[in-house]
Amino acid sequence: MTELLIKGANLVTGGDDHENALPAGGQDILIKDGRYADPADASAEATVIDADGLTALPGLIDLHTHLREPGREDAETVESGTRAAARGGFAAVLAMANTNPVTDTAEAAAHIRTLGEKAGFAQVFPIGAVSKGLAGEELAELGLMARIGVRMFSDDGNCVSDSRLMRRALEYVRAFDGVIAQHSQDPRLAGRDACCHEGEISGRLGLAGWPSAAEATVIARDAELAKLTNSRLHVCHVSTAESVDVLAWAKKRGIKITAEVTPHHLLLTTAEVQGYDPTYKVNPPLRPDEDVAALRAALADGTIDAVATDHAPHARHDKEHAFADAAFGMLGLETALGVVIETMLNTGALDWDTLVQRTSIAPGRIAGLGSDLGMRPAYGQTAQLTVIDPQRRNPVDAAESFSLSRNNPWHGRELPDPVMITIADGRISYQRQ
Amino acid sequence: MRHLLSAADLSLTDVGSILDLAEEMADVQHRSIKKLPALRGRTVVNLFFEDSTRTRSSFEIAGKWLSADVINISAKGSSVSKGESLRDTVLTVAAMGVDALVIRHAASGAPQQVTGWIDAQVINAGDGMHEHPTQALLDSFTLRKHFGADSGVDAFAGRRIAIVGDITHSRVARSNVILLKKLGATPILVAPPTLLPSGVDSWGCEVSHDLDQVITGVDAVMMLRVQRERMSGGYFPTPREYTVGYGLTRDRVAALKPGTAICHPGPMNRGLEISADAADAANSLILDQVAAGVAVRMSVLYHLLGGEGES
Ligand SMILES: [Zn+2]
């Protein structure tokens, strides 16, 4: 029998009150054998954590993580990636399918889940590929993956650009309430060489860019397909104001569409690429100020449902190329909450309850986790909890990352560094020393 | 000036002094013994990730005539495909004891990135669609002579210079726009909308889609090389249509004001962007541009590396 008594934390629940729910506000929280219990029942043996002045949130869930295992264990492993996740306050991560081999079978998905269980830092939910080998030609075995609990499918890294395949995928997963998570980007409009936002800066620097329309047009098409199939569509890493407009239009029409935004698109702009530093090369690319403003507003008003990191670790040598040749992506797990607090909470755009909605409740619902994750904490439920000190700030030091990679766009920047304790699946998976 | 990465790195004074020294260097070409001791004991490496015989030989001769030790390294084929990072390649070269690195790369910004990794001075010999600053300097050198060398950098005041063709993909155009504006000239970019980069409105140039309207009022036309593969990219329908719209045809040569300079950075697609009549016209400066390349690069190398190494 293990007992953990967190004393005096201010619990933000983010969810509706119900019979078994833990009350919101300042209180003691008891976790007995991994489950929430009445603090009045705490025994003398309980390990006590003084959380006076700290805030407790339902464990964060990341809808969009690249763990690189199998295939690129030099950049990240399930173990290193989930350790980084725990440090960032995440109790669970959804692992993208673009590994090598691709997660396009039930066996591959089960393997990744097992690796996550072994590591024990955060629950790992594999995302299945939409198409075999992410080739965009034939459907992967979506149903067999669904039998072992996979609910989210994505060819992320690639756009499912064939509209007929996209229609079939949406239709097919309706049978088990699956969701297709789309990397919305018309590959023809963008072109093979695109490596940043198309605009004044790309024109001046001589870099091939993606026009904003390459994203918005695919979201519009997919929204129509979601309507046609009455199925669930999730839009990955929305990055432009035009896309926000399309999302608002689709939601108004009752289409089952949800969307996520990354922390880096909430704070960094295309101006970062002016030094040709591949750390800032990411897909979708960083966008101008107007887009950042639109994304923040959309996350605040719910047009964008969730924050997701798109944590994309890369070995140093894959970033030490000319900008156009370097790998896409940046780290995000350890800094995500800090960036969201900085951009959304400290600016008054979000309150704490809505922040919990965007980082835990909505991600759990979208991913169809249907477990103790992404819910308001309740007695008897497995504890998934993130205890934070919202006042704590620090300059980010890439060298101190738990990730195996160092492509950290926040290095040297002062940000909130709030996470004190992460409890995943009932156990402490991170505790600040 | 520590590096030459962009025409923007040059002050007006730098440009004047580079062009003036290039005039002196040009005289060396007419001597029987073409050697100055200025860079003796200095090592210049031409690190070319992309083929360019013309630019590479021009830098090579320039370095040799200044008595530098010049080494050519061809790193062709993307380093990505070879599995070696750009940083590793450059560190390996720099470890051999290099004073200046002349870099040509198919990717924009590569020379700038390199400056963060090594101590040697870096000269951009053309990076992707970004810049080619020594080409712009030699274009200005050639034009200044044409406009009247005695007037110094003022030779450009009030001059209108058309830059015609694929502006989007042209490093020559980007460097020339910056340099010509600095010198007081007005660049006029002439191209179909598909070959104009996004944000071109903020470049401080005039922009036109009508070559016939522009050429009657300019002091120079710079024609840009057109890659035929742009056609398959849908930038224009056919070579024929391109030539009709944007080629320097015989009729257009006839429409130029007397004395209007004709420039082309080479290699030319005769019959596509430039007719034989234009290339071989009396006021064509195309061969002068090539000759100017060596003198201007000698001057640039001297400006960057001169200092304590000079004698
Ligand atoms: Zn993606």
XYZ file of C-alpha atoms and ligand atoms in Angstrom:
745
model
C 0.000 0.000 0.000
C 1.565 3.294 -1.114
C 0.178 6.617 -0.069
C 1.030 10.057 -1.336
C -0.441 13.106 0.358
C -0.076 16.351 -1.563
C -0.761 19.077 0.955
C -2.341 22.390 0.149
C -2.279 22.386 -3.645
C -4.731 24.563 -5.511
C -6.537 22.136 -7.815
C -7.756 23.427 -11.149
C -10.153 20.903 -12.599
C -11.172 22.318 -15.932
C -14.234 20.078 -15.960
C -17.839 19.935 -14.836
C -18.570 19.049 -11.257
C -19.923 15.554 -10.654
C -20.610 13.193 -7.792
C -17.156 11.732 -7.333
C -15.177 14.735 -8.476
C -12.419 16.187 -6.372
C -13.409 19.711 -5.391
C -11.642 22.546 -7.128
C -9.480 24.889 -5.107
C -6.987 24.629 -2.262
C -6.943 21.270 -0.526
C -4.994 18.128 0.289
C -4.951 15.415 -2.374
C -4.437 11.814 -1.352
C -3.271 9.185 -3.821
C -3.594 5.674 -2.453
C -2.221 2.834 -4.568
C -2.281 5.126 -7.514
C -5.888 6.232 -7.064
C -7.444 9.398 -5.678
C -8.785 8.824 -2.173
C -10.331 10.885 0.583
C -7.486 12.825 2.284
C -9.236 12.224 5.610
C -8.208 8.567 5.201
C -4.505 9.342 4.972
C -2.433 7.161 7.269
C 0.649 8.188 9.213
C 2.797 6.298 6.688
C 1.774 8.534 3.789
C 4.580 10.318 1.972
C 3.766 13.998 2.366
C 4.532 16.615 -0.262
C 4.184 20.219 0.762
C 2.417 21.880 -2.152
C 1.579 25.144 -0.447
C 1.419 27.850 -3.122
C 1.473 25.306 -5.910
C -1.222 24.536 -8.456
C -2.364 21.064 -9.464
C -3.765 20.278 -12.916
C -5.128 17.087 -14.446
C -2.165 15.409 -16.158
C -1.352 17.003 -19.485
C -1.881 14.992 -22.675
C 0.113 15.593 -25.840
C -1.783 14.738 -29.006
C 1.266 14.945 -31.220
C 4.679 13.571 -30.220
C 7.434 12.115 -32.354
C 9.322 9.528 -30.303
C 11.568 8.325 -33.177
C 11.633 4.741 -31.935
C 11.860 2.484 -33.829
C 14.361 3.666 -36.409
C 16.035 6.755 -35.056
C 16.961 5.863 -31.511
C 19.924 8.235 -31.776
C 17.479 11.158 -31.872
C 14.977 9.904 -29.274
C 13.725 6.715 -27.731
C 10.381 5.989 -26.166
C 12.184 6.131 -22.839
C 13.996 9.456 -23.380
C 10.975 11.035 -25.027
C 8.581 10.059 -22.271
C 11.074 11.193 -19.636
C 11.045 14.569 -21.363
C 7.253 14.391 -21.458
C 7.076 13.758 -17.711
C 9.350 16.686 -17.070
C 7.023 18.804 -19.169
C 4.033 17.733 -17.055
C 2.582 15.241 -19.529
C 0.952 12.112 -18.162
C 0.325 10.733 -21.634
C 1.510 11.229 -25.189
C 0.151 10.174 -28.553
C 3.057 8.830 -30.602
C 3.047 9.717 -34.280
C 3.256 6.913 -36.812
C 6.122 8.172 -38.979
C 8.764 5.955 -37.408
C 10.884 3.451 -39.316
C 9.243 1.047 -39.794
C 6.015 3.011 -39.891
C 3.359 2.248 -37.268
C 0.917 0.848 -39.786
C 0.082 -2.526 -38.226
C -1.405 -3.660 -34.929
C 1.866 -5.392 -34.062
C 3.887 -2.221 -34.549
C 1.423 -0.239 -32.468
C 1.421 -2.805 -29.668
C 5.204 -2.744 -29.608
C 5.310 0.999 -29.049
C 2.726 0.807 -26.291
C 4.810 -1.877 -24.579
C 7.941 0.245 -24.811
C 5.999 3.029 -23.134
C 4.845 0.748 -20.327
C 8.391 -0.452 -19.772
C 9.755 3.064 -19.574
C 7.011 4.087 -17.175
C 7.283 7.868 -17.478
C 4.109 8.624 -19.417
C 1.454 6.506 -21.016
C 2.157 6.091 -24.702
C -0.767 5.779 -27.093
C 0.363 4.884 -30.595
C -1.188 6.724 -33.506
C -1.683 4.442 -36.469
C -0.768 5.385 -40.009
C -3.672 6.152 -42.345
C -1.916 4.617 -45.327
C 0.535 1.750 -45.651
C 4.045 3.077 -45.224
C 2.627 6.627 -45.200
C 2.691 6.325 -48.974
C -0.753 7.833 -49.397
C -1.921 5.057 -51.671
C -3.646 2.249 -49.761
C -5.307 2.253 -46.356
C -3.286 0.717 -43.551
C -5.027 -1.929 -41.412
C -7.018 0.620 -39.483
C -9.493 -1.922 -38.102
C -6.849 -4.278 -36.760
C -5.131 -1.386 -35.058
C -8.483 -0.304 -33.637
C -8.910 -3.782 -32.104
C -5.941 -3.101 -29.864
C -7.251 0.299 -28.884
C -5.813 2.680 -31.475
C -8.322 5.452 -32.140
C -6.261 8.117 -33.837
C -4.752 7.714 -37.293
C -2.389 10.022 -39.106
C 0.124 10.102 -41.940
C 1.650 13.140 -40.213
C 4.788 14.317 -41.913
C 2.800 13.755 -45.082
C -0.600 15.061 -46.011
C -3.176 12.514 -47.113
C -3.522 14.493 -50.303
C -5.559 12.011 -52.359
C -9.091 13.164 -51.691
C -10.610 9.760 -52.380
C -8.275 8.005 -49.946
C -9.048 10.666 -47.364
C -12.764 10.102 -47.863
C -12.377 6.339 -47.419
C -10.239 6.743 -44.311
C -12.775 9.034 -42.676
C -15.610 6.718 -43.619
C -13.839 3.592 -42.426
C -12.884 4.783 -38.943
C -16.450 5.847 -38.208
C -17.107 2.164 -37.409
C -15.050 2.430 -34.228
C -15.267 6.171 -33.572
C -11.762 6.724 -34.831
C -10.388 10.076 -35.869
C -8.187 11.015 -38.802
C -5.524 13.529 -37.824
C -4.440 15.376 -40.928
C -1.177 17.149 -41.648
C -2.971 19.672 -43.813
C -0.677 20.776 -46.576
C -1.251 20.539 -50.282
C 2.027 19.007 -51.451
C 1.676 20.385 -54.962
C 1.031 23.948 -53.846
C 3.908 23.875 -51.438
C 6.378 22.107 -53.645
C 9.179 19.765 -52.695
C 11.705 22.462 -51.824
C 9.551 24.559 -49.505
C 11.233 25.115 -46.169
C 9.630 28.206 -44.628
C 6.613 30.473 -44.810
C 6.111 32.041 -48.231
C 6.186 35.794 -47.831
C 8.392 38.837 -47.695
C 11.149 37.056 -45.749
C 11.306 33.939 -47.946
C 11.433 36.171 -51.025
C 14.305 38.180 -49.633
C 16.268 35.213 -48.280
C 15.781 33.187 -51.437
C 14.067 30.305 -49.672
C 11.246 28.362 -51.268
C 8.143 28.882 -49.173
C 4.724 27.401 -48.451
C 1.890 29.756 -49.120
C -0.687 29.880 -46.331
C -3.212 28.649 -48.872
C -1.472 25.254 -48.999
C -2.824 24.622 -45.485
C -6.223 26.294 -45.586
C -7.313 24.666 -48.848
C -6.738 21.159 -47.504
C -8.596 21.932 -44.276
C -11.529 23.203 -46.330
C -11.536 20.095 -48.509
C -11.281 17.769 -45.527
C -14.055 19.606 -43.704
C -16.323 18.818 -46.645
C -15.220 15.185 -46.550
C -15.872 14.996 -42.798
C -19.345 16.336 -43.477
C -19.904 13.883 -46.306
C -18.837 10.934 -44.168
C -20.204 12.240 -40.839
C -16.870 11.325 -39.369
C -14.300 12.882 -37.064
C -11.488 14.987 -38.514
C -8.669 16.427 -36.448
C -6.420 19.091 -37.928
C -2.815 18.896 -36.773
C -0.686 21.952 -36.004
C -2.815 24.748 -37.431
C -0.497 27.599 -38.331
C -2.310 30.341 -40.216
C -5.098 32.879 -39.777
C -6.750 31.582 -42.972
C -6.921 28.089 -41.470
C -8.578 29.493 -38.353
C -11.247 31.082 -40.544
C -11.903 27.783 -42.286
C -12.127 25.962 -38.935
C -14.612 28.490 -37.597
C -16.711 28.127 -40.736
C -16.653 24.333 -40.514
C -17.533 24.260 -36.817
C -20.399 26.646 -37.369
C -21.826 24.146 -39.833
C -21.712 21.378 -37.246
C -18.914 19.440 -38.896
C -17.036 17.112 -36.515
C -13.752 18.899 -36.757
C -11.186 19.591 -34.056
C -7.794 21.233 -34.233
C -4.547 21.688 -32.380
C -1.880 24.387 -32.267
C 1.735 23.983 -31.212
C 3.456 26.134 -28.590
C 5.995 27.317 -31.152
C 3.289 28.635 -33.446
C 1.892 30.568 -30.476
C 5.121 32.442 -29.838
C 7.735 32.268 -32.587
C 7.421 34.008 -35.941
C 8.920 33.648 -39.385
C 11.400 36.381 -38.433
C 13.364 33.652 -36.631
C 14.526 32.123 -39.914
C 16.394 35.245 -40.994
C 19.688 33.896 -39.680
C 19.172 30.638 -41.621
C 19.375 28.711 -38.333
C 17.832 25.280 -39.023
C 16.700 25.091 -35.394
C 13.789 27.213 -36.607
C 13.031 25.028 -39.602
C 9.725 23.363 -38.858
C 6.770 22.005 -40.769
C 4.350 23.752 -40.898
C 6.646 26.746 -40.857
C 6.736 29.625 -38.419
C 4.397 32.341 -39.649
C 4.150 36.136 -39.396
C 2.829 38.056 -36.363
C -0.748 38.275 -37.706
C -1.007 34.495 -37.782
C 0.355 34.149 -34.255
C -2.274 36.614 -33.053
C -5.041 34.710 -34.867
C -3.881 31.384 -33.406
C -3.877 32.753 -29.861
C -7.355 34.167 -30.313
C -8.581 30.868 -31.783
C -7.144 28.856 -28.907
C -8.790 31.254 -26.475
C -12.252 31.089 -28.066
C -12.126 27.338 -28.726
C -11.943 27.429 -32.522
C -8.714 25.579 -31.843
C -9.446 22.897 -29.271
C -6.074 21.827 -27.995
C -2.383 22.474 -27.646
C -0.073 19.762 -29.022
C 3.699 19.899 -29.078
C 4.718 18.284 -32.383
C 7.857 17.441 -30.390
C 10.276 16.513 -33.191
C 13.727 15.545 -31.957
C 16.600 15.355 -34.434
C 20.211 14.258 -34.111
C 22.634 17.171 -34.372
C 24.001 16.095 -37.719
C 20.531 16.144 -39.246
C 20.200 19.827 -38.403
C 23.764 20.871 -39.280
C 23.044 21.261 -42.952
C 22.187 24.235 -45.083
C 18.732 25.480 -44.064
C 17.037 23.991 -47.125
C 18.673 20.590 -46.533
C 18.222 20.305 -42.755
C 15.543 18.200 -41.075
C 12.207 19.759 -40.094
C 11.140 20.029 -36.484
C 11.879 21.236 -32.998
C 11.686 19.990 -29.430
C 8.615 20.883 -27.436
C 7.655 18.531 -24.629
C 9.606 20.098 -21.800
C 8.727 23.703 -22.608
C 5.131 23.406 -23.850
C 3.355 24.358 -20.637
C 5.765 27.235 -20.058
C 5.076 28.652 -23.505
C 1.314 28.280 -23.094
C 1.431 30.032 -19.733
C 3.561 32.794 -21.236
C 1.477 33.358 -24.351
C -2.030 32.601 -23.126
C -2.234 32.917 -19.359
C 0.197 35.746 -18.692
C -1.447 37.744 -21.476
C -4.909 37.182 -19.997
C -6.143 35.310 -23.078
C -6.929 32.147 -21.074
C -7.875 31.406 -17.491
C -6.632 28.329 -15.682
C -9.767 26.270 -16.226
C -9.678 26.875 -19.967
C -5.975 26.126 -20.050
C -6.754 22.738 -18.521
C -9.432 22.238 -21.159
C -6.920 22.881 -23.937
C -4.048 20.834 -22.538
C -5.785 17.871 -20.944
C -9.557 17.556 -21.272
C -9.844 18.255 -25.006
C -6.790 16.195 -26.007
C -8.174 13.208 -24.081
C -11.556 13.554 -25.775
C -10.107 14.046 -29.274
C -7.770 11.044 -28.961
C -10.665 8.941 -27.685
C -8.673 7.772 -24.679
C -11.820 6.986 -22.694
C -9.732 6.218 -19.621
C -8.819 8.147 -16.509
C -6.919 10.570 -18.697
C -8.313 13.885 -19.857
C -10.979 13.968 -17.188
C -11.726 15.935 -14.087
C -9.990 14.112 -11.198
C -12.410 11.912 -9.263
C -12.185 9.654 -6.220
C -11.350 6.110 -7.196
C -9.799 7.161 -10.461
C -6.140 6.549 -11.331
C -4.184 9.709 -10.549
C -2.912 11.695 -13.539
C -1.718 14.946 -12.090
C 0.668 17.783 -12.832
C 1.759 19.943 -9.911
C 3.199 23.275 -10.939
C 4.633 26.496 -9.612
C 3.222 29.050 -12.040
C 5.594 31.790 -10.844
C 8.742 29.907 -11.566
C 10.791 31.216 -14.534
C 14.144 30.214 -16.008
C 16.246 30.700 -19.088
C 15.951 27.478 -21.102
C 19.189 25.521 -21.306
C 19.167 23.047 -24.180
C 21.989 21.091 -22.580
C 19.744 20.177 -19.641
C 17.039 18.600 -21.751
C 15.925 15.044 -21.028
C 15.496 14.555 -24.761
C 18.385 12.930 -26.599
C 18.260 15.800 -29.090
C 19.179 19.458 -28.863
C 17.125 21.119 -31.581
C 15.583 23.390 -29.009
C 14.210 26.685 -30.316
C 13.829 28.038 -26.789
C 17.472 27.793 -25.785
C 18.520 30.934 -23.925
C 14.996 32.332 -23.765
C 13.465 33.017 -20.372
C 10.172 31.192 -19.957
C 7.955 29.893 -17.184
C 9.443 26.626 -15.981
C 6.563 25.507 -13.823
C 6.449 21.733 -13.547
C 7.328 20.448 -10.055
C 5.757 16.975 -10.020
C 4.167 14.802 -12.661
C 2.054 11.816 -11.686
C 1.300 9.457 -14.540
C -0.815 6.341 -14.233
C -0.813 6.730 -10.446
C 2.962 7.005 -9.993
C 5.357 9.915 -9.680
C 7.150 10.073 -13.010
C 8.920 13.369 -12.471
C 9.808 15.341 -9.401
C 11.928 18.462 -9.514
C 15.047 18.090 -7.404
C 34.425 43.926 -43.450
C 34.930 40.438 -42.066
C 32.929 38.384 -44.564
C 31.237 39.073 -47.866
C 27.915 37.251 -47.648
C 25.557 39.771 -49.139
C 25.757 42.977 -51.128
C 24.163 44.478 -48.033
C 27.407 43.872 -46.112
C 29.079 46.589 -48.213
C 28.947 50.273 -47.329
C 28.985 52.759 -50.163
C 32.597 53.501 -49.225
C 33.453 49.790 -49.417
C 31.919 49.580 -52.864
C 33.807 52.631 -54.093
C 37.085 51.354 -52.781
C 36.534 47.813 -54.122
C 35.677 49.142 -57.569
C 38.598 51.592 -57.554
C 41.089 48.926 -56.569
C 39.578 46.620 -59.187
C 40.512 49.234 -61.792
C 44.118 48.905 -60.700
C 43.891 45.144 -60.590
C 42.499 45.129 -64.108
C 45.801 46.559 -65.288
C 47.627 43.506 -63.944
C 45.806 41.453 -66.547
C 47.646 43.303 -69.256
C 51.095 42.714 -67.806
C 53.262 39.875 -69.045
C 53.886 38.716 -65.469
C 50.526 38.749 -63.746
C 51.583 38.473 -60.130
C 51.286 40.719 -57.100
C 52.782 39.626 -53.791
C 49.875 40.959 -51.751
C 48.517 37.681 -50.369
C 51.699 35.660 -50.207
C 51.446 33.028 -47.499
C 47.652 33.231 -47.400
C 45.490 30.228 -48.208
C 42.224 30.611 -50.047
C 39.974 27.606 -50.504
C 37.310 27.531 -53.170
C 34.754 25.212 -51.625
C 32.207 24.538 -54.336
C 29.154 22.444 -53.511
C 27.765 23.274 -56.916
C 29.533 23.357 -60.280
C 30.445 26.711 -61.704
C 33.550 26.688 -63.833
C 33.311 30.370 -64.546
C 33.055 31.642 -60.992
C 35.503 29.102 -59.623
C 38.219 29.860 -62.200
C 37.678 33.551 -61.734
C 38.295 33.264 -57.971
C 41.179 30.880 -58.587
C 42.988 33.214 -60.967
C 42.272 36.196 -58.731
C 43.843 34.443 -55.753
C 46.838 33.223 -57.720
C 47.607 36.627 -59.216
C 47.703 37.937 -55.667
C 50.165 35.123 -54.779
C 47.790 33.343 -52.406
C 47.821 29.561 -52.252
C 44.530 28.593 -53.830
C 42.960 25.209 -53.386
C 39.825 24.044 -55.114
C 37.588 21.598 -53.346
C 34.590 20.248 -55.120
C 32.023 18.996 -52.651
C 29.475 18.285 -55.310
C 26.411 16.235 -54.578
C 24.502 17.294 -51.519
C 26.270 16.565 -48.266
C 22.922 15.229 -47.099
C 23.103 12.413 -49.635
C 26.708 11.701 -48.659
C 25.730 11.484 -45.017
C 28.137 14.219 -43.951
C 26.733 17.414 -42.533
C 27.659 20.787 -43.986
C 29.244 21.630 -40.645
C 31.477 18.555 -40.724
C 32.577 19.262 -44.298
C 33.438 22.837 -43.486
C 35.197 22.025 -40.221
C 37.325 19.475 -42.044
C 38.388 22.038 -44.632
C 38.962 24.746 -42.028
C 41.127 22.397 -39.971
C 43.685 22.450 -42.789
C 44.487 26.059 -41.956
C 42.468 28.268 -44.245
C 42.405 32.069 -44.266
C 39.466 32.551 -46.587
C 36.751 30.240 -47.750
C 34.997 31.002 -51.021
C 31.732 29.110 -50.891
C 29.298 28.208 -53.585
C 26.242 26.263 -52.465
C 22.911 25.326 -53.989
C 21.141 26.248 -50.750
C 20.425 29.821 -49.734
C 22.169 30.959 -46.574
C 24.820 28.231 -46.476
C 27.791 30.699 -46.439
C 26.147 32.651 -43.622
C 25.666 29.465 -41.598
C 29.322 28.574 -42.141
C 30.504 31.800 -40.503
C 29.092 30.512 -37.243
C 31.282 27.413 -37.296
C 34.779 28.562 -38.325
C 37.167 31.481 -37.948
C 38.158 31.872 -41.601
C 36.733 34.729 -43.633
C 33.896 33.678 -45.862
C 33.049 34.920 -49.332
C 29.719 34.015 -50.834
C 30.287 32.848 -54.394
C 26.583 32.249 -54.943
C 24.112 30.653 -52.535
C 20.956 29.115 -53.899
C 18.363 31.705 -54.797
C 19.809 34.178 -52.328
C 22.831 36.235 -53.392
C 25.920 36.431 -55.539
C 27.592 39.607 -54.309
C 30.789 39.431 -56.396
C 28.662 39.074 -59.527
C 26.835 42.275 -58.591
C 30.165 44.002 -57.937
C 31.507 42.994 -61.326
C 28.277 44.106 -62.956
C 28.628 47.487 -61.285
C 32.298 47.636 -62.234
C 31.412 46.970 -65.865
C 28.531 49.424 -65.895
C 30.529 52.134 -64.145
C 33.143 51.929 -66.870
C 30.427 52.041 -69.482
C 28.739 55.041 -67.896
C 32.097 56.839 -67.502
C 34.629 55.590 -65.006
C 35.762 59.063 -64.000
C 32.523 59.826 -62.279
C 33.271 57.280 -59.528
C 30.268 55.793 -57.763
C 28.242 58.816 -58.884
C 28.113 57.206 -62.317
C 24.911 55.507 -61.131
C 22.942 58.475 -59.870
C 19.618 58.623 -61.661
C 20.359 55.599 -63.846
C 17.485 53.278 -64.634
C 18.441 49.658 -64.979
C 16.069 46.916 -66.067
C 16.607 43.439 -64.598
C 14.669 41.044 -66.774
C 13.594 37.456 -66.262
C 13.446 34.927 -63.478
C 13.772 37.227 -60.477
C 12.363 34.629 -58.060
C 15.182 32.144 -58.485
C 17.978 34.615 -59.223
C 20.756 35.331 -56.735
C 22.228 37.701 -59.317
C 19.070 39.791 -59.270
C 18.931 39.962 -55.459
C 22.520 41.133 -55.113
C 22.175 43.608 -57.962
C 19.000 45.127 -56.548
C 20.763 45.808 -53.247
C 23.953 47.137 -54.808
C 22.388 49.232 -57.554
C 20.040 50.885 -55.083
C 22.979 51.607 -52.810
C 24.738 53.273 -55.743
C 21.739 55.469 -56.459
C 20.354 53.686 -59.499
C 16.739 52.582 -59.913
C 16.324 48.876 -60.648
C 13.235 47.961 -62.626
C 12.269 44.318 -62.323
C 10.603 42.947 -65.429
C 9.062 39.487 -65.324
C 5.791 37.620 -65.536
C 4.085 37.557 -62.102
C 5.022 33.871 -61.703
C 8.722 34.739 -61.704
C 8.534 37.552 -59.164
C 9.209 36.565 -55.543
C 6.652 37.128 -52.826
C 7.234 40.372 -50.999
C 8.909 41.996 -54.010
C 6.822 45.105 -53.338
C 8.999 45.782 -50.320
C 12.251 45.712 -52.306
C 12.036 49.365 -53.264
C 12.154 48.648 -57.003
C 9.830 49.389 -59.836
C 8.111 46.255 -61.113
C 6.730 45.717 -64.597
C 5.317 42.918 -66.720
C 5.826 44.839 -69.938
C 9.361 44.762 -71.293
C 8.550 46.872 -74.353
C 7.309 49.696 -72.200
C 10.386 49.575 -69.978
C 13.309 49.213 -72.363
C 12.903 52.476 -74.201
C 13.694 54.422 -71.046
C 16.592 52.575 -69.402
C 20.374 52.968 -69.328
C 21.064 49.251 -69.046
C 19.241 45.953 -69.408
C 20.425 42.996 -67.357
C 19.038 39.799 -68.805
C 18.793 36.810 -66.467
C 19.317 33.229 -67.454
C 16.077 31.271 -67.647
C 16.134 27.646 -66.605
C 14.145 25.663 -69.112
C 12.856 23.432 -66.320
C 10.831 26.376 -65.003
C 8.451 25.528 -67.795
C 7.551 22.180 -66.276
C 7.072 24.038 -62.988
C 4.348 26.022 -64.675
C 6.115 29.370 -64.391
C 5.469 30.061 -68.081
C 3.757 28.116 -70.848
C 6.396 27.728 -73.584
C 9.870 29.042 -74.451
C 8.284 30.730 -77.455
C 5.859 32.656 -75.309
C 8.654 33.597 -72.910
C 10.782 34.981 -75.712
C 7.899 36.964 -77.131
C 7.145 38.459 -73.741
C 10.505 38.801 -72.054
C 13.330 38.012 -74.486
C 15.787 40.646 -75.658
C 14.914 40.193 -79.314
C 16.328 42.016 -82.304
C 13.339 44.378 -82.329
C 13.846 45.205 -78.697
C 17.547 45.864 -79.228
C 16.492 48.317 -81.935
C 14.139 50.010 -79.504
C 16.851 50.692 -76.911
C 18.180 54.225 -76.513
C 21.605 54.524 -78.151
C 24.293 53.426 -75.737
C 22.023 51.342 -73.528
C 24.207 48.654 -71.974
C 23.290 44.991 -72.418
C 24.399 42.626 -69.652
C 23.968 38.926 -68.942
C 25.649 36.948 -66.151
C 25.997 33.878 -68.383
C 25.743 31.237 -69.459
C 23.246 32.485 -72.044
C 20.357 30.656 -73.632
C 20.691 32.266 -77.035
C 17.323 32.507 -78.645
C 15.431 32.188 -75.373
C 16.090 35.159 -73.104
C 18.612 36.821 -75.391
C 18.922 36.919 -79.173
C 22.246 36.631 -80.981
C 21.742 40.224 -82.134
C 21.572 41.372 -78.548
C 24.431 39.227 -77.265
C 26.762 40.382 -80.006
C 25.580 43.993 -80.222
C 28.133 46.805 -80.029
C 26.759 47.873 -76.660
C 26.769 44.349 -75.240
C 29.026 44.212 -72.166
C 28.777 40.475 -71.681
C 32.464 39.722 -72.307
C 33.518 42.782 -70.308
C 31.597 41.285 -67.395
C 33.624 38.096 -67.614
C 36.901 40.012 -67.778
C 35.851 42.205 -64.855
C 35.275 39.100 -62.757
C 38.947 38.489 -62.091
C 39.802 42.112 -61.272
C 36.832 42.520 -58.964
C 37.548 39.261 -57.137
C 41.214 40.257 -56.737
C 39.995 43.462 -55.192
C 37.543 41.650 -52.895
C 40.182 39.154 -51.744
C 42.599 41.982 -51.113
C 40.027 43.943 -49.124
C 39.188 40.953 -46.961
C 42.610 39.385 -46.564
C 44.988 42.285 -47.236
C 45.727 43.790 -43.858
C 48.685 42.291 -42.039
C 49.440 39.883 -44.874
C 50.189 42.570 -47.409
C 53.655 43.552 -48.515
Zn 2.895 17.352 -39.082
